[in-house]
mmCIF file of C-alpha atoms in Angstrom:
data_model
loop_
_atom_site.group_PDB
_atom_site.id
_atom_site.type_symbol
_atom_site.label_atom_id
_atom_site.label_comp_id
_atom_site.label_asym_id
_atom_site.label_seq_id
_atom_site.Cartn_x
_atom_site.Cartn_y
_atom_site.Cartn_z
ATOM 1 C CA UNK A 1 89.965 57.634 1.375
ATOM 2 C CA UNK A 2 93.095 56.615 3.243
ATOM 3 C CA UNK A 3 95.853 59.157 3.752
ATOM 4 C CA UNK A 4 99.243 57.907 2.621
ATOM 5 C CA UNK A 5 101.194 60.724 4.208
ATOM 6 C CA UNK A 6 99.762 63.109 6.764
ATOM 7 C CA UNK A 7 101.363 66.498 6.145
ATOM 8 C CA UNK A 8 99.788 68.330 9.073
ATOM 9 C CA UNK A 9 97.133 67.822 11.725
ATOM 10 C CA UNK A 10 95.311 70.865 13.080
ATOM 11 C CA UNK A 11 94.295 70.432 16.702
ATOM 12 C CA UNK A 12 91.682 72.853 18.007
ATOM 13 C CA UNK A 13 89.597 72.599 21.167
ATOM 14 C CA UNK A 14 86.199 74.267 20.897
ATOM 15 C CA UNK A 15 83.969 74.844 23.882
ATOM 16 C CA UNK A 16 80.566 76.453 23.716
ATOM 17 C CA UNK A 17 78.722 77.351 20.565
ATOM 18 C CA UNK A 18 78.234 80.240 18.154
ATOM 19 C CA UNK A 19 77.095 82.615 20.865
ATOM 20 C CA UNK A 20 80.025 82.933 23.222
ATOM 21 C CA UNK A 21 82.089 79.799 22.733
ATOM 22 C CA UNK A 22 85.820 79.716 22.130
ATOM 23 C CA UNK A 23 88.280 77.837 19.956
ATOM 24 C CA UNK A 24 91.955 77.445 20.803
ATOM 25 C CA UNK A 25 94.651 75.595 18.912
ATOM 26 C CA UNK A 26 97.110 73.391 20.766
ATOM 27 C CA UNK A 27 100.012 75.606 19.644
ATOM 28 C CA UNK A 28 98.318 78.826 20.818
ATOM 29 C CA UNK A 29 98.337 80.468 17.381
ATOM 30 C CA UNK A 30 94.538 80.441 17.200
ATOM 31 C CA UNK A 31 92.562 81.771 20.157
ATOM 32 C CA UNK A 32 89.170 83.132 19.174
ATOM 33 C CA UNK A 33 85.766 83.872 20.594
ATOM 34 C CA UNK A 34 82.618 82.981 18.717
ATOM 35 C CA UNK A 35 79.644 85.221 18.080
ATOM 36 C CA UNK A 36 76.459 84.862 16.092
ATOM 37 C CA UNK A 37 76.636 85.950 12.433
ATOM 38 C CA UNK A 38 75.719 89.619 12.120
ATOM 39 C CA UNK A 39 75.935 90.291 15.849
ATOM 40 C CA UNK A 40 78.213 92.664 17.706
ATOM 41 C CA UNK A 41 79.408 89.831 19.948
ATOM 42 C CA UNK A 42 83.080 90.662 19.475
ATOM 43 C CA UNK A 43 83.973 87.307 17.968
ATOM 44 C CA UNK A 44 83.903 85.485 14.683
ATOM 45 C CA UNK A 45 81.681 82.729 13.335
ATOM 46 C CA UNK A 46 82.254 79.413 11.561
ATOM 47 C CA UNK A 47 81.297 80.828 8.158
ATOM 48 C CA UNK A 48 84.007 83.510 8.391
ATOM 49 C CA UNK A 49 86.569 80.947 9.496
ATOM 50 C CA UNK A 50 85.601 78.615 6.662
ATOM 51 C CA UNK A 51 85.807 81.465 4.114
ATOM 52 C CA UNK A 52 89.267 82.440 5.404
ATOM 53 C CA UNK A 53 90.602 78.886 5.362
ATOM 54 C CA UNK A 54 89.153 78.041 1.968
ATOM 55 C CA UNK A 55 90.352 81.226 0.286
ATOM 56 C CA UNK A 56 93.886 80.858 1.705
ATOM 57 C CA UNK A 57 94.034 77.253 0.532
ATOM 58 C CA UNK A 58 92.621 78.250 -2.862
ATOM 59 C CA UNK A 59 95.399 80.818 -3.363
ATOM 60 C CA UNK A 60 97.894 78.014 -2.761
ATOM 61 C CA UNK A 61 96.102 75.850 -5.313
ATOM 62 C CA UNK A 62 96.202 78.749 -7.788
ATOM 63 C CA UNK A 63 99.969 78.912 -7.273
ATOM 64 C CA UNK A 64 100.317 75.224 -8.088
ATOM 65 C CA UNK A 65 98.102 75.612 -11.150
ATOM 66 C CA UNK A 66 100.116 78.614 -12.331
ATOM 67 C CA UNK A 67 103.426 76.756 -11.962
ATOM 68 C CA UNK A 68 102.113 73.762 -13.892
ATOM 69 C CA UNK A 69 100.944 76.112 -16.683
ATOM 70 C CA UNK A 70 104.223 78.065 -16.555
ATOM 71 C CA UNK A 71 102.364 81.264 -15.642
ATOM 72 C CA UNK A 72 103.610 83.738 -13.050
ATOM 73 C CA UNK A 73 100.933 84.285 -10.415
ATOM 74 C CA UNK A 74 100.610 88.015 -9.657
ATOM 75 C CA UNK A 75 101.543 89.191 -6.166
ATOM 76 C CA UNK A 76 98.154 90.952 -6.026
ATOM 77 C CA UNK A 77 96.131 87.743 -6.326
ATOM 78 C CA UNK A 78 93.074 88.079 -4.095
ATOM 79 C CA UNK A 79 89.981 86.076 -3.278
ATOM 80 C CA UNK A 80 86.830 87.625 -1.892
ATOM 81 C CA UNK A 81 85.214 84.522 -0.395
ATOM 82 C CA UNK A 82 81.527 84.694 0.472
ATOM 83 C CA UNK A 83 80.002 81.844 2.473
ATOM 84 C CA UNK A 84 76.263 82.016 3.084
ATOM 85 C CA UNK A 85 74.537 80.270 5.969
ATOM 86 C CA UNK A 86 71.085 79.438 4.601
ATOM 87 C CA UNK A 87 67.921 77.794 5.850
ATOM 88 C CA UNK A 88 65.368 75.943 3.798
ATOM 89 C CA UNK A 89 63.079 72.960 4.236
ATOM 90 C CA UNK A 90 63.729 73.039 7.990
ATOM 91 C CA UNK A 91 67.483 72.523 7.486
ATOM 92 C CA UNK A 92 70.561 74.734 7.524
ATOM 93 C CA UNK A 93 73.021 74.615 4.638
ATOM 94 C CA UNK A 94 75.886 76.556 3.097
ATOM 95 C CA UNK A 95 76.490 78.043 -0.313
ATOM 96 C CA UNK A 96 79.535 79.970 -1.471
ATOM 97 C CA UNK A 97 81.090 82.273 -4.015
ATOM 98 C CA UNK A 98 84.803 82.630 -4.621
ATOM 99 C CA UNK A 99 85.467 85.928 -6.384
ATOM 100 C CA UNK A 100 89.006 85.602 -7.716
ATOM 101 C CA UNK A 101 91.166 88.505 -8.846
ATOM 102 C CA UNK A 102 94.189 87.651 -11.012
ATOM 103 C CA UNK A 103 95.331 91.035 -12.315
ATOM 104 C CA UNK A 104 97.530 91.001 -15.384
ATOM 105 C CA UNK A 105 96.590 87.487 -16.501
ATOM 106 C CA UNK A 106 94.603 87.025 -19.701
ATOM 107 C CA UNK A 107 90.999 86.113 -18.992
ATOM 108 C CA UNK A 108 91.033 82.648 -20.613
ATOM 109 C CA UNK A 109 94.261 81.688 -18.813
ATOM 110 C CA UNK A 110 92.952 83.061 -15.518
ATOM 111 C CA UNK A 111 89.748 81.056 -15.927
ATOM 112 C CA UNK A 112 91.768 77.888 -16.586
ATOM 113 C CA UNK A 113 93.859 78.528 -13.456
ATOM 114 C CA UNK A 114 90.707 78.987 -11.367
ATOM 115 C CA UNK A 115 89.149 75.782 -12.677
ATOM 116 C CA UNK A 116 92.376 73.839 -12.095
ATOM 117 C CA UNK A 117 92.711 75.239 -8.575
ATOM 118 C CA UNK A 118 89.102 74.308 -7.820
ATOM 119 C CA UNK A 119 89.773 70.737 -8.934
ATOM 120 C CA UNK A 120 92.831 70.386 -6.666
ATOM 121 C CA UNK A 121 92.132 72.587 -3.599
ATOM 122 C CA UNK A 122 91.378 70.332 -0.584
ATOM 123 C CA UNK A 123 88.568 72.649 0.588
ATOM 124 C CA UNK A 124 86.984 72.631 -2.874
ATOM 125 C CA UNK A 125 87.212 68.851 -2.923
ATOM 126 C CA UNK A 126 85.616 68.638 0.522
ATOM 127 C CA UNK A 127 82.543 70.625 -0.523
ATOM 128 C CA UNK A 128 82.189 69.279 -4.069
ATOM 129 C CA UNK A 129 78.680 67.944 -4.515
ATOM 130 C CA UNK A 130 77.698 69.121 -1.024
ATOM 131 C CA UNK A 131 77.197 72.865 -1.450
ATOM 132 C CA UNK A 132 76.546 75.196 -4.352
ATOM 133 C CA UNK A 133 79.759 76.999 -5.321
ATOM 134 C CA UNK A 134 80.106 79.813 -7.841
ATOM 135 C CA UNK A 135 83.564 80.748 -9.110
ATOM 136 C CA UNK A 136 83.827 84.310 -10.410
ATOM 137 C CA UNK A 137 86.795 85.868 -12.154
ATOM 138 C CA UNK A 138 86.706 89.519 -11.171
#
């Protein structure tokens, strides 16, 4: 796929790995330390970062879906993103659940917004067919 217009390029330098590495963006807005999942290493891990990025992007996609359906997205929209790091057959893989809260929106409309957002969100597109994803309206 060729990009016609690049809207933004994130530039992050990562040194080290999950157990003590760092990641810093070129603009200085991101400056984090890595730690192993479940440890008290004082940092974060790639699964948390992925869950944060995906859920933030998904909220934006929900906003676009709501506008196209002429529905007002509630200010209290929330996504509890869960990204699992799994191991099986001698390989690591991810699976995820996006638990979406759209208070005040009728269930069938909320479900349509979630499905539309999942079809347009760049993160959802990136993982489609690569990881198991469950979308829950909560």
